[in-house]
PDB file of C-alpha atoms in Angstrom:
ATOM      1  CA  MET A  14     -34.045   2.714 -44.094  1.00 85.00           C
ATOM      2  CA  LYS A  15     -33.743   4.941 -46.978  1.00 90.00           C
ATOM      3  CA  ILE A  16     -34.214   3.418 -50.461  1.00 91.00           C
ATOM      4  CA  LEU A  17     -31.684   4.879 -52.902  1.00 90.00           C
ATOM      5  CA  SER A  18     -31.057   3.353 -56.415  1.00 96.00           C
ATOM      6  CA  PRO A  19     -31.132  -0.337 -55.330  1.00 98.00           C
ATOM      7  CA  ALA A  20     -30.288  -3.674 -56.838  1.00 98.00           C
ATOM      8  CA  LEU A  21     -31.023  -7.221 -55.299  1.00 98.00           C
ATOM      9  CA  ILE A  22     -28.085  -9.452 -55.431  1.00 98.00           C
ATOM     10  CA  ILE A  23     -28.791 -13.128 -54.660  1.00 98.00           C
ATOM     11  CA  VAL A  24     -25.552 -15.137 -54.014  1.00 98.00           C
ATOM     12  CA  ASP A  25     -25.025 -18.790 -54.780  1.00 97.00           C
ATOM     13  CA  ILE A  26     -28.543 -20.153 -54.473  1.00 97.00           C
ATOM     14  CA  GLN A  27     -27.710 -22.935 -56.542  1.00 96.00           C
ATOM     15  CA  LYS A  28     -27.621 -26.972 -56.250  1.00 96.00           C
ATOM     16  CA  TYR A  29     -24.386 -27.278 -54.781  1.00 94.00           C
ATOM     17  CA  PHE A  30     -25.654 -25.416 -51.698  1.00 94.00           C
ATOM     18  CA  CYS A  31     -29.436 -25.705 -51.811  1.00 95.00           C
ATOM     19  CA  HIS A  32     -30.361 -29.185 -53.072  1.00 94.00           C
ATOM     20  CA  PRO A  33     -29.803 -32.442 -51.203  1.00 94.00           C
ATOM     21  CA  SER A  34     -27.874 -33.825 -54.170  1.00 91.00           C
ATOM     22  CA  GLY A  35     -25.423 -30.911 -53.719  1.00 92.00           C
ATOM     23  CA  ARG A  36     -22.166 -31.844 -52.242  1.00 90.00           C
ATOM     24  CA  ALA A  37     -22.069 -28.728 -50.040  1.00 92.00           C
ATOM     25  CA  TYR A  38     -25.753 -28.749 -49.062  1.00 95.00           C
ATOM     26  CA  LEU A  39     -26.821 -26.665 -46.382  1.00 96.00           C
ATOM     27  CA  PRO A  40     -29.707 -28.516 -44.349  1.00 96.00           C
ATOM     28  CA  GLY A  41     -32.311 -25.924 -43.579  1.00 96.00           C
ATOM     29  CA  VAL A  42     -31.480 -23.502 -46.256  1.00 97.00           C
ATOM     30  CA  GLU A  43     -35.190 -24.073 -47.726  1.00 96.00           C
ATOM     31  CA  LYS A  44     -36.423 -21.584 -45.053  1.00 95.00           C
ATOM     32  CA  ILE A  45     -34.954 -18.669 -46.788  1.00 97.00           C
ATOM     33  CA  LEU A  46     -36.314 -19.482 -50.248  1.00 96.00           C
ATOM     34  CA  SER A  47     -39.754 -17.800 -49.564  1.00 97.00           C
ATOM     35  CA  ASN A  48     -38.027 -14.695 -48.493  1.00 98.00           C
ATOM     36  CA  LEU A  49     -35.991 -14.621 -51.591  1.00 97.00           C
ATOM     37  CA  GLN A  50     -39.023 -15.126 -53.840  1.00 97.00           C
ATOM     38  CA  ALA A  51     -40.680 -12.325 -52.191  1.00 97.00           C
ATOM     39  CA  LEU A  52     -37.659  -9.886 -52.585  1.00 98.00           C
ATOM     40  CA  MET A  53     -37.428 -11.021 -56.223  1.00 97.00           C
ATOM     41  CA  GLU A  54     -41.030 -10.570 -56.987  1.00 96.00           C
ATOM     42  CA  THR A  55     -40.945  -7.024 -55.502  1.00 97.00           C
ATOM     43  CA  PHE A  56     -37.743  -5.966 -57.304  1.00 97.00           C
ATOM     44  CA  ARG A  57     -39.231  -7.471 -60.508  1.00 96.00           C
ATOM     45  CA  ARG A  58     -42.557  -5.518 -60.056  1.00 96.00           C
ATOM     46  CA  LYS A  59     -40.542  -2.205 -59.515  1.00 97.00           C
ATOM     47  CA  SER A  60     -38.345  -3.021 -62.427  1.00 97.00           C
ATOM     48  CA  LEU A  61     -35.247  -3.041 -60.305  1.00 98.00           C
ATOM     49  CA  PRO A  62     -32.089  -4.893 -61.142  1.00 98.00           C
ATOM     50  CA  ILE A  63     -31.646  -8.575 -59.829  1.00 98.00           C
ATOM     51  CA  VAL A  64     -28.245  -9.973 -60.132  1.00 98.00           C
ATOM     52  CA  PHE A  65     -27.996 -13.794 -59.441  1.00 97.00           C
ATOM     53  CA  THR A  66     -24.405 -15.259 -58.698  1.00 97.00           C
ATOM     54  CA  ILE A  67     -23.551 -18.714 -59.612  1.00 96.00           C
ATOM     55  CA  HIS A  68     -20.468 -20.174 -58.134  1.00 94.00           C
ATOM     56  CA  VAL A  69     -19.225 -22.129 -61.343  1.00 91.00           C
ATOM     57  CA  SER A  70     -15.773 -23.515 -60.370  1.00 77.00           C
ATOM     58  CA  ASN A  71     -13.319 -23.008 -57.744  1.00 74.00           C
ATOM     59  CA  SER A  72     -10.264 -20.867 -58.265  1.00 82.00           C
ATOM     60  CA  GLN A  73      -7.002 -22.793 -57.515  1.00 86.00           C
ATOM     61  CA  ARG A  74      -6.885 -21.341 -54.056  1.00 86.00           C
ATOM     62  CA  MET A  75     -10.487 -22.323 -53.372  1.00 84.00           C
ATOM     63  CA  LYS A  76      -9.586 -25.817 -54.491  1.00 83.00           C
ATOM     64  CA  GLU A  77      -6.609 -25.980 -52.141  1.00 86.00           C
ATOM     65  CA  TRP A  78      -8.541 -24.645 -49.381  1.00 85.00           C
ATOM     66  CA  TRP A  79     -11.866 -26.763 -49.610  1.00 83.00           C
ATOM     67  CA  ASN A  80     -10.350 -29.708 -51.465  1.00 81.00           C
ATOM     68  CA  ASP A  81     -13.238 -29.741 -53.832  1.00 79.00           C
ATOM     69  CA  ASP A  82     -14.588 -28.504 -57.105  1.00 79.00           C
ATOM     70  CA  LEU A  83     -18.134 -28.272 -58.316  1.00 83.00           C
ATOM     71  CA  GLU A  84     -19.704 -30.503 -60.861  1.00 84.00           C
ATOM     72  CA  PRO A  85     -21.602 -28.873 -63.704  1.00 86.00           C
ATOM     73  CA  TYR A  86     -25.066 -29.858 -62.353  1.00 89.00           C
ATOM     74  CA  GLU A  87     -24.222 -28.246 -58.997  1.00 91.00           C
ATOM     75  CA  ALA A  88     -24.121 -24.779 -60.666  1.00 92.00           C
ATOM     76  CA  GLU A  89     -27.839 -25.025 -61.729  1.00 94.00           C
ATOM     77  CA  PRO A  90     -29.927 -22.350 -59.863  1.00 95.00           C
ATOM     78  CA  CYS A  91     -32.524 -23.434 -57.341  1.00 94.00           C
ATOM     79  CA  LEU A  92     -34.774 -20.540 -57.931  1.00 93.00           C
ATOM     80  CA  SER A  93     -36.282 -18.965 -61.286  1.00 90.00           C
ATOM     81  CA  LEU A  94     -33.661 -16.600 -62.824  1.00 88.00           C
ATOM     82  CA  GLU A  95     -36.652 -14.917 -64.639  1.00 90.00           C
ATOM     83  CA  GLY A  96     -35.611 -11.282 -64.919  1.00 89.00           C
ATOM     84  CA  ALA A  97     -32.453 -11.680 -63.314  1.00 96.00           C
ATOM     85  CA  ILE A  98     -28.717 -10.863 -64.633  1.00 97.00           C
ATOM     86  CA  LYS A  99     -26.792 -13.935 -64.084  1.00 97.00           C
ATOM     87  CA  ILE A 100     -23.038 -13.741 -63.420  1.00 97.00           C
ATOM     88  CA  GLU A 101     -20.597 -16.603 -62.638  1.00 96.00           C
ATOM     89  CA  LYS A 102     -17.740 -16.328 -60.234  1.00 95.00           C
ATOM     90  CA  ASP A 103     -15.063 -18.634 -59.014  1.00 92.00           C
ATOM     91  CA  THR A 104     -14.118 -17.325 -55.409  1.00 93.00           C
ATOM     92  CA  TYR A 105     -15.953 -15.739 -52.382  1.00 95.00           C
ATOM     93  CA  ASP A 106     -16.321 -12.203 -53.743  1.00 97.00           C
ATOM     94  CA  ALA A 107     -18.950 -11.715 -56.385  1.00 97.00           C
ATOM     95  CA  PHE A 108     -17.084  -8.756 -57.745  1.00 98.00           C
ATOM     96  CA  TYR A 109     -13.736 -10.274 -58.140  1.00 96.00           C
ATOM     97  CA  ASN A 110     -12.891 -10.971 -61.704  1.00 95.00           C
ATOM     98  CA  THR A 111     -16.598 -10.710 -62.876  1.00 97.00           C
ATOM     99  CA  ARG A 112     -18.443  -7.788 -64.424  1.00 98.00           C
ATOM    100  CA  LEU A 113     -20.859  -7.189 -61.339  1.00 98.00           C
ATOM    101  CA  GLU A 114     -19.373  -3.753 -60.562  1.00 98.00           C
ATOM    102  CA  ASP A 115     -19.984  -2.645 -64.243  1.00 98.00           C
ATOM    103  CA  ILE A 116     -23.563  -4.180 -64.351  1.00 98.00           C
ATOM    104  CA  LEU A 117     -24.323  -2.322 -61.383  1.00 98.00           C
ATOM    105  CA  ARG A 118     -22.911   1.246 -62.471  1.00 98.00           C
ATOM    106  CA  SER A 119     -24.801   0.610 -65.988  1.00 98.00           C
ATOM    107  CA  TYR A 120     -28.142   0.542 -63.991  1.00 98.00           C
ATOM    108  CA  GLY A 121     -27.139   3.778 -61.862  1.00 98.00           C
ATOM    109  CA  VAL A 122     -27.094   1.478 -58.689  1.00 98.00           C
ATOM    110  CA  ASN A 123     -25.771   2.843 -55.554  1.00 97.00           C
ATOM    111  CA  GLN A 124     -27.287   0.713 -53.034  1.00 98.00           C
ATOM    112  CA  VAL A 125     -27.235  -3.104 -53.012  1.00 98.00           C
ATOM    113  CA  PHE A 126     -29.315  -5.567 -51.038  1.00 98.00           C
ATOM    114  CA  ILE A 127     -27.420  -8.698 -50.525  1.00 98.00           C
ATOM    115  CA  THR A 128     -28.879 -12.350 -49.923  1.00 98.00           C
ATOM    116  CA  GLY A 129     -27.951 -15.846 -50.435  1.00 98.00           C
ATOM    117  CA  VAL A 130     -25.377 -18.310 -48.985  1.00 97.00           C
ATOM    118  CA  ARG A 131     -23.098 -18.919 -47.155  1.00 96.00           C
ATOM    119  CA  THR A 132     -23.456 -15.717 -44.730  1.00 96.00           C
ATOM    120  CA  HIS A 133     -20.063 -15.804 -43.443  1.00 96.00           C
ATOM    121  CA  LEU A 134     -18.007 -16.578 -46.845  1.00 95.00           C
ATOM    122  CA  CYS A 135     -19.572 -15.353 -49.931  1.00 97.00           C
ATOM    123  CA  VAL A 136     -22.164 -13.215 -48.621  1.00 98.00           C
ATOM    124  CA  GLU A 137     -19.919 -11.273 -46.169  1.00 98.00           C
ATOM    125  CA  THR A 138     -17.064 -11.095 -48.740  1.00 98.00           C
ATOM    126  CA  THR A 139     -19.313  -9.719 -51.404  1.00 98.00           C
ATOM    127  CA  ALA A 140     -20.823  -7.119 -48.912  1.00 98.00           C
ATOM    128  CA  ARG A 141     -17.422  -5.953 -47.880  1.00 98.00           C
ATOM    129  CA  SER A 142     -16.393  -5.540 -51.495  1.00 98.00           C
ATOM    130  CA  ALA A 143     -19.540  -3.671 -52.320  1.00 98.00           C
ATOM    131  CA  PHE A 144     -18.799  -1.474 -49.562  1.00 98.00           C
ATOM    132  CA  VAL A 145     -15.315  -0.824 -50.517  1.00 98.00           C
ATOM    133  CA  ARG A 146     -16.695  -0.066 -54.059  1.00 98.00           C
ATOM    134  CA  ASN A 147     -18.709   2.773 -52.500  1.00 98.00           C
ATOM    135  CA  PHE A 148     -22.036   1.009 -52.532  1.00 98.00           C
ATOM    136  CA  ASP A 149     -24.506   1.454 -49.717  1.00 98.00           C
ATOM    137  CA  VAL A 150     -24.807  -2.093 -48.370  1.00 98.00           C
ATOM    138  CA  VAL A 151     -27.962  -3.753 -47.025  1.00 98.00           C
ATOM    139  CA  VAL A 152     -27.623  -7.411 -45.933  1.00 98.00           C
ATOM    140  CA  VAL A 153     -31.108  -9.051 -45.550  1.00 98.00           C
ATOM    141  CA  CYS A 154     -30.624 -11.231 -42.722  1.00 98.00           C
ATOM    142  CA  ASP A 155     -33.435 -13.677 -42.918  1.00 98.00           C
ATOM    143  CA  ALA A 156     -32.544 -14.068 -46.736  1.00 98.00           C
ATOM    144  CA  CYS A 157     -29.149 -15.160 -46.034  1.00 98.00           C
ATOM    145  CA  TYR A 158     -28.092 -18.581 -44.659  1.00 98.00           C
ATOM    146  CA  GLU A 159     -25.338 -20.449 -43.107  1.00 96.00           C
ATOM    147  CA  ARG A 160     -26.169 -23.895 -41.359  1.00 94.00           C
ATOM    148  CA  GLU A 161     -24.292 -22.887 -38.264  1.00 95.00           C
ATOM    149  CA  ASP A 162     -25.845 -20.022 -36.287  1.00 96.00           C
ATOM    150  CA  TRP A 163     -22.520 -19.010 -34.808  1.00 97.00           C
ATOM    151  CA  TYR A 164     -20.935 -18.051 -38.071  1.00 97.00           C
ATOM    152  CA  HIS A 165     -24.253 -16.726 -39.442  1.00 97.00           C
ATOM    153  CA  PHE A 166     -24.863 -14.164 -36.519  1.00 97.00           C
ATOM    154  CA  SER A 167     -21.040 -13.544 -36.048  1.00 97.00           C
ATOM    155  CA  SER A 168     -20.802 -12.357 -39.514  1.00 97.00           C
ATOM    156  CA  LEU A 169     -24.090 -10.274 -39.305  1.00 98.00           C
ATOM    157  CA  LYS A 170     -22.503  -8.415 -36.217  1.00 98.00           C
ATOM    158  CA  ASN A 171     -19.331  -7.936 -38.147  1.00 97.00           C
ATOM    159  CA  LEU A 172     -21.077  -6.355 -41.087  1.00 98.00           C
ATOM    160  CA  ALA A 173     -23.176  -4.271 -39.042  1.00 98.00           C
ATOM    161  CA  HIS A 174     -20.058  -2.826 -37.146  1.00 97.00           C
ATOM    162  CA  GLY A 175     -18.726  -1.207 -40.173  1.00 94.00           C
ATOM    163  CA  PHE A 176     -20.033  -2.212 -43.658  1.00 96.00           C
ATOM    164  CA  ALA A 177     -23.572  -2.798 -44.082  1.00 98.00           C
ATOM    165  CA  ILE A 178     -27.184  -2.218 -42.620  1.00 98.00           C
ATOM    166  CA  ILE A 179     -28.754  -5.328 -41.325  1.00 98.00           C
ATOM    167  CA  ALA A 180     -32.406  -5.804 -42.211  1.00 98.00           C
ATOM    168  CA  SER A 181     -35.147  -8.196 -42.308  1.00 98.00           C
ATOM    169  CA  THR A 182     -37.007  -9.225 -45.655  1.00 98.00           C
ATOM    170  CA  GLU A 183     -40.282  -7.547 -44.176  1.00 98.00           C
ATOM    171  CA  GLU A 184     -38.259  -4.306 -43.414  1.00 98.00           C
ATOM    172  CA  VAL A 185     -37.024  -4.184 -47.014  1.00 98.00           C
ATOM    173  CA  LEU A 186     -40.332  -5.035 -48.454  1.00 98.00           C
ATOM    174  CA  CYS A 187     -41.814  -2.095 -46.393  1.00 97.00           C
ATOM    175  CA  ALA A 188     -39.289   0.349 -47.411  1.00 97.00           C
ATOM    176  CA  LEU A 189     -39.704  -0.656 -51.098  1.00 96.00           C
ATOM    177  CA  ARG A 190     -43.400   0.163 -50.805  1.00 91.00           C
TER     178      ARG A 190
END
């Protein structure tokens, strides 16, 4: 894997999905948190941009689909945002109606490492959107999570077919050394 001018994007690691009190809690998500922390530490140490997305409310379409909306406490992050740029979103795509692309362009980023939850929804949609915006996309497979393996691995296969390189945390950390 060749490292270009990268940024780390962490998608929706927040109480709604990652804390047992969250209404969309994903049991087992804890197993990716150490990988996310290792990636964040490396990006911080190298002064590379880290963008942390927070799903703050659902668009009308999302409310209709999921028949749900977030409570404010569920938008609280489950990892430290130290050194990260926080953006808020209201649908699957972290680029849609946000300043994400402008932020990445202002740092000269041309490669994004995408992590977070849920692999087949917000992670995959954000990865596809990054690709069509001409970013090189790497999805860090063991720093993404979906409670159902079938969705997780199907999504990774789809992304590998035409949108992203799939890499492990260890592979990314080695490439960044």
